Amino acid sequence: KQRALYNMGVAAMLGSLPQPYARAVSQLKGDTDAESSPGNLELERALHLAARRDGSAEDALRDFLKAHPDDPRWVEAQTALAEYCVLDIPSRSKTAQTALDAAAARPDITPEARERLDYTRVWLHEGDEDFKKVCEAGEAFDKSWPKSHRRDDVRMKVAKSYFRLEDYPRARAQFEQLVEDHPDSPYAEVAEF
């Protein structure tokens, strides 16, 4: 029954039906199954709004963070809030940084979530055009997450940042290392150029 209610809430959310959505959230109250909890449904709604760049996404993310401070997906919500602020025009770096710092301070953060936080920090500095910090955060990411699927992207950001800082030897070393480590990478051809 709980999973059916959850699915009804998802369908109502996707169909932009606020009353059936609110009814599903209300009926799920007290559910202890994390997958079909009202908090999970509320976060899915907030993430859906953020993916659509809906103006109400930030409020939905903040509402989730406030209402569910002990939820296992709280760090994910903070990271999504940071990403939403980085993509805003103009970028709201201070708000994004605050969200990332709050998420990073959690003691129960998973390695996957920490990797995403570190990646988002690189992205944040790139958006601010703070190329020195891109290099620092990117190199720290490279050391912390050597097997990450985001590694080539980060290495390109670092190489481009060194280039913009006119530190051509380091830029070249980063480009060459990317090609040497991952010649099949979609970034390899650009790095060679």
JSON list of C-alpha atoms in Angstrom, two decimals:
[
{"chain": "A", "resi": 1, "resn": "LYS", "atom": "CA", "xyz": [0.00, 0.00, 0.00]},
{"chain": "A", "resi": 2, "resn": "GLN", "atom": "CA", "xyz": [2.80, 2.43, 0.92]},
{"chain": "A", "resi": 3, "resn": "ARG", "atom": "CA", "xyz": [4.59, 1.87, -2.37]},
{"chain": "A", "resi": 4, "resn": "ALA", "atom": "CA", "xyz": [1.34, 2.43, -4.25]},
{"chain": "A", "resi": 5, "resn": "LEU", "atom": "CA", "xyz": [0.84, 5.71, -2.38]},
{"chain": "A", "resi": 6, "resn": "TYR", "atom": "CA", "xyz": [4.40, 6.71, -3.17]},
{"chain": "A", "resi": 7, "resn": "ASN", "atom": "CA", "xyz": [3.90, 5.90, -6.85]},
{"chain": "A", "resi": 8, "resn": "MET", "atom": "CA", "xyz": [0.68, 7.91, -6.80]},
{"chain": "A", "resi": 9, "resn": "GLY", "atom": "CA", "xyz": [2.65, 10.85, -5.38]},
{"chain": "A", "resi": 10, "resn": "VAL", "atom": "CA", "xyz": [5.29, 10.54, -8.09]},
{"chain": "A", "resi": 11, "resn": "ALA", "atom": "CA", "xyz": [2.62, 10.40, -10.81]},
{"chain": "A", "resi": 12, "resn": "ALA", "atom": "CA", "xyz": [0.86, 13.43, -9.31]},
{"chain": "A", "resi": 13, "resn": "MET", "atom": "CA", "xyz": [4.18, 15.29, -9.13]},
{"chain": "A", "resi": 14, "resn": "LEU", "atom": "CA", "xyz": [5.03, 14.52, -12.75]},
{"chain": "A", "resi": 15, "resn": "GLY", "atom": "CA", "xyz": [1.50, 15.39, -13.82]},
{"chain": "A", "resi": 16, "resn": "SER", "atom": "CA", "xyz": [1.61, 18.73, -11.95]},
{"chain": "A", "resi": 17, "resn": "LEU", "atom": "CA", "xyz": [-1.37, 17.74, -9.81]},
{"chain": "A", "resi": 18, "resn": "PRO", "atom": "CA", "xyz": [-0.82, 19.48, -6.45]},
{"chain": "A", "resi": 19, "resn": "GLN", "atom": "CA", "xyz": [-3.84, 18.09, -4.57]},
{"chain": "A", "resi": 20, "resn": "PRO", "atom": "CA", "xyz": [-3.20, 14.40, -5.26]},
{"chain": "A", "resi": 21, "resn": "TYR", "atom": "CA", "xyz": [0.50, 15.01, -4.53]},
{"chain": "A", "resi": 22, "resn": "ALA", "atom": "CA", "xyz": [-0.29, 16.62, -1.15]},
{"chain": "A", "resi": 23, "resn": "ARG", "atom": "CA", "xyz": [-2.69, 13.78, -0.36]},
{"chain": "A", "resi": 24, "resn": "ALA", "atom": "CA", "xyz": [0.00, 11.18, -1.10]},
{"chain": "A", "resi": 25, "resn": "VAL", "atom": "CA", "xyz": [2.54, 12.99, 1.12]},
{"chain": "A", "resi": 26, "resn": "SER", "atom": "CA", "xyz": [-0.02, 13.22, 3.90]},
{"chain": "A", "resi": 27, "resn": "GLN", "atom": "CA", "xyz": [-0.92, 9.54, 3.69]},
{"chain": "A", "resi": 28, "resn": "LEU", "atom": "CA", "xyz": [2.74, 8.52, 3.70]},
{"chain": "A", "resi": 29, "resn": "LYS", "atom": "CA", "xyz": [3.43, 10.30, 7.01]},
{"chain": "A", "resi": 30, "resn": "GLY", "atom": "CA", "xyz": [4.82, 7.85, 9.53]},
{"chain": "A", "resi": 31, "resn": "ASP", "atom": "CA", "xyz": [6.13, 5.43, 6.90]},
{"chain": "A", "resi": 32, "resn": "THR", "atom": "CA", "xyz": [9.46, 4.03, 8.06]},
{"chain": "A", "resi": 33, "resn": "ASP", "atom": "CA", "xyz": [10.49, 2.61, 4.68]},
{"chain": "A", "resi": 34, "resn": "ALA", "atom": "CA", "xyz": [13.10, 5.06, 3.38]},
{"chain": "A", "resi": 35, "resn": "GLU", "atom": "CA", "xyz": [12.19, 4.39, -0.25]},
{"chain": "A", "resi": 36, "resn": "SER", "atom": "CA", "xyz": [8.53, 5.29, 0.16]},
{"chain": "A", "resi": 37, "resn": "SER", "atom": "CA", "xyz": [8.85, 7.91, 2.88]},
{"chain": "A", "resi": 38, "resn": "PRO", "atom": "CA", "xyz": [7.25, 11.32, 2.51]},
{"chain": "A", "resi": 39, "resn": "GLY", "atom": "CA", "xyz": [10.73, 12.87, 2.78]},
{"chain": "A", "resi": 40, "resn": "ASN", "atom": "CA", "xyz": [11.97, 10.85, -0.16]},
{"chain": "A", "resi": 41, "resn": "LEU", "atom": "CA", "xyz": [8.94, 11.90, -2.21]},
{"chain": "A", "resi": 42, "resn": "GLU", "atom": "CA", "xyz": [9.47, 15.56, -1.25]},
{"chain": "A", "resi": 43, "resn": "LEU", "atom": "CA", "xyz": [13.13, 15.40, -2.24]},
{"chain": "A", "resi": 44, "resn": "GLU", "atom": "CA", "xyz": [12.28, 13.74, -5.56]},
{"chain": "A", "resi": 45, "resn": "ARG", "atom": "CA", "xyz": [9.85, 16.59, -6.23]},
{"chain": "A", "resi": 46, "resn": "ALA", "atom": "CA", "xyz": [12.50, 19.21, -5.37]},
{"chain": "A", "resi": 47, "resn": "LEU", "atom": "CA", "xyz": [15.08, 17.48, -7.60]},
{"chain": "A", "resi": 48, "resn": "HIS", "atom": "CA", "xyz": [12.54, 17.27, -10.42]},
{"chain": "A", "resi": 49, "resn": "LEU", "atom": "CA", "xyz": [11.86, 21.01, -10.11]},
{"chain": "A", "resi": 50, "resn": "ALA", "atom": "CA", "xyz": [15.60, 21.76, -10.05]},
{"chain": "A", "resi": 51, "resn": "ALA", "atom": "CA", "xyz": [16.19, 19.66, -13.17]},
{"chain": "A", "resi": 52, "resn": "ARG", "atom": "CA", "xyz": [13.51, 21.70, -14.93]},
{"chain": "A", "resi": 53, "resn": "ARG", "atom": "CA", "xyz": [15.08, 24.94, -13.60]},
{"chain": "A", "resi": 54, "resn": "ASP", "atom": "CA", "xyz": [11.73, 25.76, -12.03]},
{"chain": "A", "resi": 55, "resn": "GLY", "atom": "CA", "xyz": [11.83, 28.85, -9.83]},
{"chain": "A", "resi": 56, "resn": "SER", "atom": "CA", "xyz": [10.25, 27.00, -6.92]},
{"chain": "A", "resi": 57, "resn": "ALA", "atom": "CA", "xyz": [13.04, 24.40, -6.79]},
{"chain": "A", "resi": 58, "resn": "GLU", "atom": "CA", "xyz": [15.18, 26.30, -4.31]},
{"chain": "A", "resi": 59, "resn": "ASP", "atom": "CA", "xyz": [12.28, 26.70, -1.87]},
{"chain": "A", "resi": 60, "resn": "ALA", "atom": "CA", "xyz": [11.42, 23.00, -2.26]},
{"chain": "A", "resi": 61, "resn": "LEU", "atom": "CA", "xyz": [15.03, 22.01, -1.52]},
{"chain": "A", "resi": 62, "resn": "ARG", "atom": "CA", "xyz": [15.18, 24.34, 1.49]},
{"chain": "A", "resi": 63, "resn": "ASP", "atom": "CA", "xyz": [11.85, 22.99, 2.78]},
{"chain": "A", "resi": 64, "resn": "PHE", "atom": "CA", "xyz": [13.18, 19.44, 2.56]},
{"chain": "A", "resi": 65, "resn": "LEU", "atom": "CA", "xyz": [16.42, 20.39, 4.34]},
{"chain": "A", "resi": 66, "resn": "LYS", "atom": "CA", "xyz": [14.54, 22.08, 7.14]},
{"chain": "A", "resi": 67, "resn": "ALA", "atom": "CA", "xyz": [11.86, 19.39, 7.57]},
{"chain": "A", "resi": 68, "resn": "HIS", "atom": "CA", "xyz": [14.20, 16.37, 7.29]},
{"chain": "A", "resi": 69, "resn": "PRO", "atom": "CA", "xyz": [17.57, 17.23, 8.90]},
{"chain": "A", "resi": 70, "resn": "ASP", "atom": "CA", "xyz": [18.28, 13.57, 9.72]},
{"chain": "A", "resi": 71, "resn": "ASP", "atom": "CA", "xyz": [17.25, 12.14, 6.35]},
{"chain": "A", "resi": 72, "resn": "PRO", "atom": "CA", "xyz": [19.93, 9.96, 4.71]},
{"chain": "A", "resi": 73, "resn": "ARG", "atom": "CA", "xyz": [19.56, 12.05, 1.53]},
{"chain": "A", "resi": 74, "resn": "TRP", "atom": "CA", "xyz": [20.12, 15.40, 3.29]},
{"chain": "A", "resi": 75, "resn": "VAL", "atom": "CA", "xyz": [23.63, 15.74, 1.85]},
{"chain": "A", "resi": 76, "resn": "GLU", "atom": "CA", "xyz": [22.26, 15.06, -1.63]},
{"chain": "A", "resi": 77, "resn": "ALA", "atom": "CA", "xyz": [19.74, 17.87, -1.15]},
{"chain": "A", "resi": 78, "resn": "GLN", "atom": "CA", "xyz": [22.46, 20.30, -0.01]},
{"chain": "A", "resi": 79, "resn": "THR", "atom": "CA", "xyz": [24.57, 19.39, -3.03]},
{"chain": "A", "resi": 80, "resn": "ALA", "atom": "CA", "xyz": [21.59, 19.86, -5.35]},
{"chain": "A", "resi": 81, "resn": "LEU", "atom": "CA", "xyz": [20.96, 23.27, -3.78]},
{"chain": "A", "resi": 82, "resn": "ALA", "atom": "CA", "xyz": [24.60, 24.23, -4.37]},
{"chain": "A", "resi": 83, "resn": "GLU", "atom": "CA", "xyz": [24.44, 23.07, -7.99]},
{"chain": "A", "resi": 84, "resn": "TYR", "atom": "CA", "xyz": [21.18, 24.96, -8.52]},
{"chain": "A", "resi": 85, "resn": "CYS", "atom": "CA", "xyz": [22.80, 28.16, -7.19]},
{"chain": "A", "resi": 86, "resn": "VAL", "atom": "CA", "xyz": [25.94, 27.70, -9.32]},
{"chain": "A", "resi": 87, "resn": "LEU", "atom": "CA", "xyz": [23.76, 27.40, -12.43]},
{"chain": "A", "resi": 88, "resn": "ASP", "atom": "CA", "xyz": [21.67, 30.43, -11.53]},
{"chain": "A", "resi": 89, "resn": "ILE", "atom": "CA", "xyz": [22.16, 33.57, -13.61]},
{"chain": "A", "resi": 90, "resn": "PRO", "atom": "CA", "xyz": [24.02, 35.28, -12.12]},
{"chain": "A", "resi": 91, "resn": "SER", "atom": "CA", "xyz": [25.68, 32.50, -10.19]},
{"chain": "A", "resi": 92, "resn": "ARG", "atom": "CA", "xyz": [25.13, 32.68, -6.43]},
{"chain": "A", "resi": 93, "resn": "SER", "atom": "CA", "xyz": [28.48, 31.40, -5.26]},
{"chain": "A", "resi": 94, "resn": "LYS", "atom": "CA", "xyz": [28.16, 32.36, -1.62]},
{"chain": "A", "resi": 95, "resn": "THR", "atom": "CA", "xyz": [24.91, 30.41, -1.20]},
{"chain": "A", "resi": 96, "resn": "ALA", "atom": "CA", "xyz": [26.40, 27.47, -3.08]},
{"chain": "A", "resi": 97, "resn": "GLN", "atom": "CA", "xyz": [29.53, 27.51, -0.91]},
{"chain": "A", "resi": 98, "resn": "THR", "atom": "CA", "xyz": [27.41, 27.59, 2.25]},
{"chain": "A", "resi": 99, "resn": "ALA", "atom": "CA", "xyz": [25.41, 24.57, 1.07]},
{"chain": "A", "resi": 100, "resn": "LEU", "atom": "CA", "xyz": [28.57, 22.63, 0.18]},
{"chain": "A", "resi": 101, "resn": "ASP", "atom": "CA", "xyz": [30.17, 23.43, 3.54]},
{"chain": "A", "resi": 102, "resn": "ALA", "atom": "CA", "xyz": [27.04, 22.30, 5.41]},
{"chain": "A", "resi": 103, "resn": "ALA", "atom": "CA", "xyz": [26.99, 19.02, 3.49]},
{"chain": "A", "resi": 104, "resn": "ALA", "atom": "CA", "xyz": [30.72, 18.41, 3.97]},
{"chain": "A", "resi": 105, "resn": "ALA", "atom": "CA", "xyz": [30.37, 18.91, 7.74]},
{"chain": "A", "resi": 106, "resn": "ARG", "atom": "CA", "xyz": [28.08, 15.88, 8.10]},
{"chain": "A", "resi": 107, "resn": "PRO", "atom": "CA", "xyz": [29.87, 12.98, 9.79]},
{"chain": "A", "resi": 108, "resn": "ASP", "atom": "CA", "xyz": [27.87, 10.29, 7.98]},
{"chain": "A", "resi": 109, "resn": "ILE", "atom": "CA", "xyz": [28.67, 11.32, 4.41]},
{"chain": "A", "resi": 110, "resn": "THR", "atom": "CA", "xyz": [29.23, 8.51, 1.92]},
{"chain": "A", "resi": 111, "resn": "PRO", "atom": "CA", "xyz": [32.32, 8.43, -0.33]},
{"chain": "A", "resi": 112, "resn": "GLU", "atom": "CA", "xyz": [30.08, 8.90, -3.39]},
{"chain": "A", "resi": 113, "resn": "ALA", "atom": "CA", "xyz": [28.51, 12.01, -1.87]},
{"chain": "A", "resi": 114, "resn": "ARG", "atom": "CA", "xyz": [31.91, 13.39, -0.86]},
{"chain": "A", "resi": 115, "resn": "GLU", "atom": "CA", "xyz": [33.20, 12.89, -4.41]},
{"chain": "A", "resi": 116, "resn": "ARG", "atom": "CA", "xyz": [30.20, 14.78, -5.79]},
{"chain": "A", "resi": 117, "resn": "LEU", "atom": "CA", "xyz": [30.80, 17.59, -3.29]},
{"chain": "A", "resi": 118, "resn": "ASP", "atom": "CA", "xyz": [34.45, 17.86, -4.31]},
{"chain": "A", "resi": 119, "resn": "TYR", "atom": "CA", "xyz": [33.46, 17.90, -7.98]},
{"chain": "A", "resi": 120, "resn": "THR", "atom": "CA", "xyz": [30.86, 20.60, -7.36]},
{"chain": "A", "resi": 121, "resn": "ARG", "atom": "CA", "xyz": [33.50, 22.74, -5.64]},
{"chain": "A", "resi": 122, "resn": "VAL", "atom": "CA", "xyz": [35.68, 22.59, -8.77]},
{"chain": "A", "resi": 123, "resn": "TRP", "atom": "CA", "xyz": [32.66, 23.57, -10.81]},
{"chain": "A", "resi": 124, "resn": "LEU", "atom": "CA", "xyz": [31.87, 26.43, -8.39]},
{"chain": "A", "resi": 125, "resn": "HIS", "atom": "CA", "xyz": [35.37, 27.90, -8.68]},
{"chain": "A", "resi": 126, "resn": "GLU", "atom": "CA", "xyz": [35.26, 27.58, -12.45]},
{"chain": "A", "resi": 127, "resn": "GLY", "atom": "CA", "xyz": [31.98, 29.50, -12.53]},
{"chain": "A", "resi": 128, "resn": "ASP", "atom": "CA", "xyz": [33.57, 32.23, -10.40]},
{"chain": "A", "resi": 129, "resn": "GLU", "atom": "CA", "xyz": [36.53, 32.29, -12.80]},
{"chain": "A", "resi": 130, "resn": "ASP", "atom": "CA", "xyz": [38.81, 31.77, -9.81]},
{"chain": "A", "resi": 131, "resn": "PHE", "atom": "CA", "xyz": [41.32, 29.76, -11.80]},
{"chain": "A", "resi": 132, "resn": "LYS", "atom": "CA", "xyz": [43.81, 29.39, -8.96]},
{"chain": "A", "resi": 133, "resn": "LYS", "atom": "CA", "xyz": [41.15, 27.72, -6.80]},
{"chain": "A", "resi": 134, "resn": "VAL", "atom": "CA", "xyz": [40.08, 25.54, -9.75]},
{"chain": "A", "resi": 135, "resn": "CYS", "atom": "CA", "xyz": [43.65, 24.26, -9.94]},
{"chain": "A", "resi": 136, "resn": "GLU", "atom": "CA", "xyz": [43.86, 23.65, -6.19]},
{"chain": "A", "resi": 137, "resn": "ALA", "atom": "CA", "xyz": [40.46, 21.96, -5.90]},
{"chain": "A", "resi": 138, "resn": "GLY", "atom": "CA", "xyz": [40.99, 20.01, -9.12]},
{"chain": "A", "resi": 139, "resn": "GLU", "atom": "CA", "xyz": [44.36, 18.64, -8.08]},
{"chain": "A", "resi": 140, "resn": "ALA", "atom": "CA", "xyz": [42.95, 17.71, -4.66]},
{"chain": "A", "resi": 141, "resn": "PHE", "atom": "CA", "xyz": [40.07, 15.95, -6.44]},
{"chain": "A", "resi": 142, "resn": "ASP", "atom": "CA", "xyz": [42.53, 14.06, -8.65]},
{"chain": "A", "resi": 143, "resn": "LYS", "atom": "CA", "xyz": [44.44, 12.81, -5.60]},
{"chain": "A", "resi": 144, "resn": "SER", "atom": "CA", "xyz": [41.33, 11.93, -3.60]},
{"chain": "A", "resi": 145, "resn": "TRP", "atom": "CA", "xyz": [39.38, 10.25, -6.40]},
{"chain": "A", "resi": 146, "resn": "PRO", "atom": "CA", "xyz": [41.85, 8.57, -8.80]},
{"chain": "A", "resi": 147, "resn": "LYS", "atom": "CA", "xyz": [39.21, 6.16, -10.14]},
{"chain": "A", "resi": 148, "resn": "SER", "atom": "CA", "xyz": [36.44, 8.73, -10.59]},
{"chain": "A", "resi": 149, "resn": "HIS", "atom": "CA", "xyz": [34.54, 8.86, -13.86]},
{"chain": "A", "resi": 150, "resn": "ARG", "atom": "CA", "xyz": [34.71, 12.66, -13.48]},
{"chain": "A", "resi": 151, "resn": "ARG", "atom": "CA", "xyz": [38.51, 12.70, -13.39]},
{"chain": "A", "resi": 152, "resn": "ASP", "atom": "CA", "xyz": [39.07, 13.61, -17.06]},
{"chain": "A", "resi": 153, "resn": "ASP", "atom": "CA", "xyz": [36.58, 16.46, -16.83]},
{"chain": "A", "resi": 154, "resn": "VAL", "atom": "CA", "xyz": [38.32, 17.80, -13.74]},
{"chain": "A", "resi": 155, "resn": "ARG", "atom": "CA", "xyz": [41.75, 17.43, -15.32]},
{"chain": "A", "resi": 156, "resn": "MET", "atom": "CA", "xyz": [40.54, 19.44, -18.34]},
{"chain": "A", "resi": 157, "resn": "LYS", "atom": "CA", "xyz": [39.24, 22.18, -16.04]},
{"chain": "A", "resi": 158, "resn": "VAL", "atom": "CA", "xyz": [42.60, 22.27, -14.25]},
{"chain": "A", "resi": 159, "resn": "ALA", "atom": "CA", "xyz": [44.56, 22.35, -17.52]},
{"chain": "A", "resi": 160, "resn": "LYS", "atom": "CA", "xyz": [42.40, 25.14, -18.94]},
{"chain": "A", "resi": 161, "resn": "SER", "atom": "CA", "xyz": [42.75, 27.06, -15.69]},
{"chain": "A", "resi": 162, "resn": "TYR", "atom": "CA", "xyz": [46.53, 26.80, -15.75]},
{"chain": "A", "resi": 163, "resn": "PHE", "atom": "CA", "xyz": [46.42, 27.99, -19.36]},
{"chain": "A", "resi": 164, "resn": "ARG", "atom": "CA", "xyz": [44.29, 31.01, -18.37]},
{"chain": "A", "resi": 165, "resn": "LEU", "atom": "CA", "xyz": [46.73, 31.74, -15.56]},
{"chain": "A", "resi": 166, "resn": "GLU", "atom": "CA", "xyz": [49.47, 31.66, -18.26]},
{"chain": "A", "resi": 167, "resn": "ASP", "atom": "CA", "xyz": [51.21, 28.80, -16.49]},
{"chain": "A", "resi": 168, "resn": "TYR", "atom": "CA", "xyz": [51.78, 27.00, -19.78]},
{"chain": "A", "resi": 169, "resn": "PRO", "atom": "CA", "xyz": [54.14, 24.24, -18.54]},
{"chain": "A", "resi": 170, "resn": "ARG", "atom": "CA", "xyz": [51.59, 23.05, -15.95]},
{"chain": "A", "resi": 171, "resn": "ALA", "atom": "CA", "xyz": [48.74, 23.36, -18.44]},
{"chain": "A", "resi": 172, "resn": "ARG", "atom": "CA", "xyz": [50.67, 21.26, -20.95]},
{"chain": "A", "resi": 173, "resn": "ALA", "atom": "CA", "xyz": [51.53, 18.66, -18.30]},
{"chain": "A", "resi": 174, "resn": "GLN", "atom": "CA", "xyz": [47.84, 18.32, -17.38]},
{"chain": "A", "resi": 175, "resn": "PHE", "atom": "CA", "xyz": [46.76, 18.00, -21.02]},
{"chain": "A", "resi": 176, "resn": "GLU", "atom": "CA", "xyz": [49.47, 15.42, -21.73]},
{"chain": "A", "resi": 177, "resn": "GLN", "atom": "CA", "xyz": [48.69, 13.43, -18.59]},
{"chain": "A", "resi": 178, "resn": "LEU", "atom": "CA", "xyz": [45.03, 13.23, -19.56]},
{"chain": "A", "resi": 179, "resn": "VAL", "atom": "CA", "xyz": [45.90, 11.88, -23.02]},
{"chain": "A", "resi": 180, "resn": "GLU", "atom": "CA", "xyz": [48.46, 9.45, -21.59]},
{"chain": "A", "resi": 181, "resn": "ASP", "atom": "CA", "xyz": [46.14, 8.12, -18.87]},
{"chain": "A", "resi": 182, "resn": "HIS", "atom": "CA", "xyz": [42.97, 7.96, -20.98]},
{"chain": "A", "resi": 183, "resn": "PRO", "atom": "CA", "xyz": [43.57, 8.07, -24.73]},
{"chain": "A", "resi": 184, "resn": "ASP", "atom": "CA", "xyz": [39.94, 6.92, -25.28]},
{"chain": "A", "resi": 185, "resn": "SER", "atom": "CA", "xyz": [38.53, 9.82, -23.29]},
{"chain": "A", "resi": 186, "resn": "PRO", "atom": "CA", "xyz": [36.17, 12.21, -25.08]},
{"chain": "A", "resi": 187, "resn": "TYR", "atom": "CA", "xyz": [38.52, 14.94, -23.80]},
{"chain": "A", "resi": 188, "resn": "ALA", "atom": "CA", "xyz": [41.69, 13.38, -25.29]},
{"chain": "A", "resi": 189, "resn": "GLU", "atom": "CA", "xyz": [41.41, 14.95, -28.74]},
{"chain": "A", "resi": 190, "resn": "VAL", "atom": "CA", "xyz": [40.78, 18.41, -27.28]},
{"chain": "A", "resi": 191, "resn": "ALA", "atom": "CA", "xyz": [43.66, 17.93, -24.84]},
{"chain": "A", "resi": 192, "resn": "GLU", "atom": "CA", "xyz": [46.03, 16.98, -27.69]},
{"chain": "A", "resi": 193, "resn": "PHE", "atom": "CA", "xyz": [45.01, 20.07, -29.61]}
]
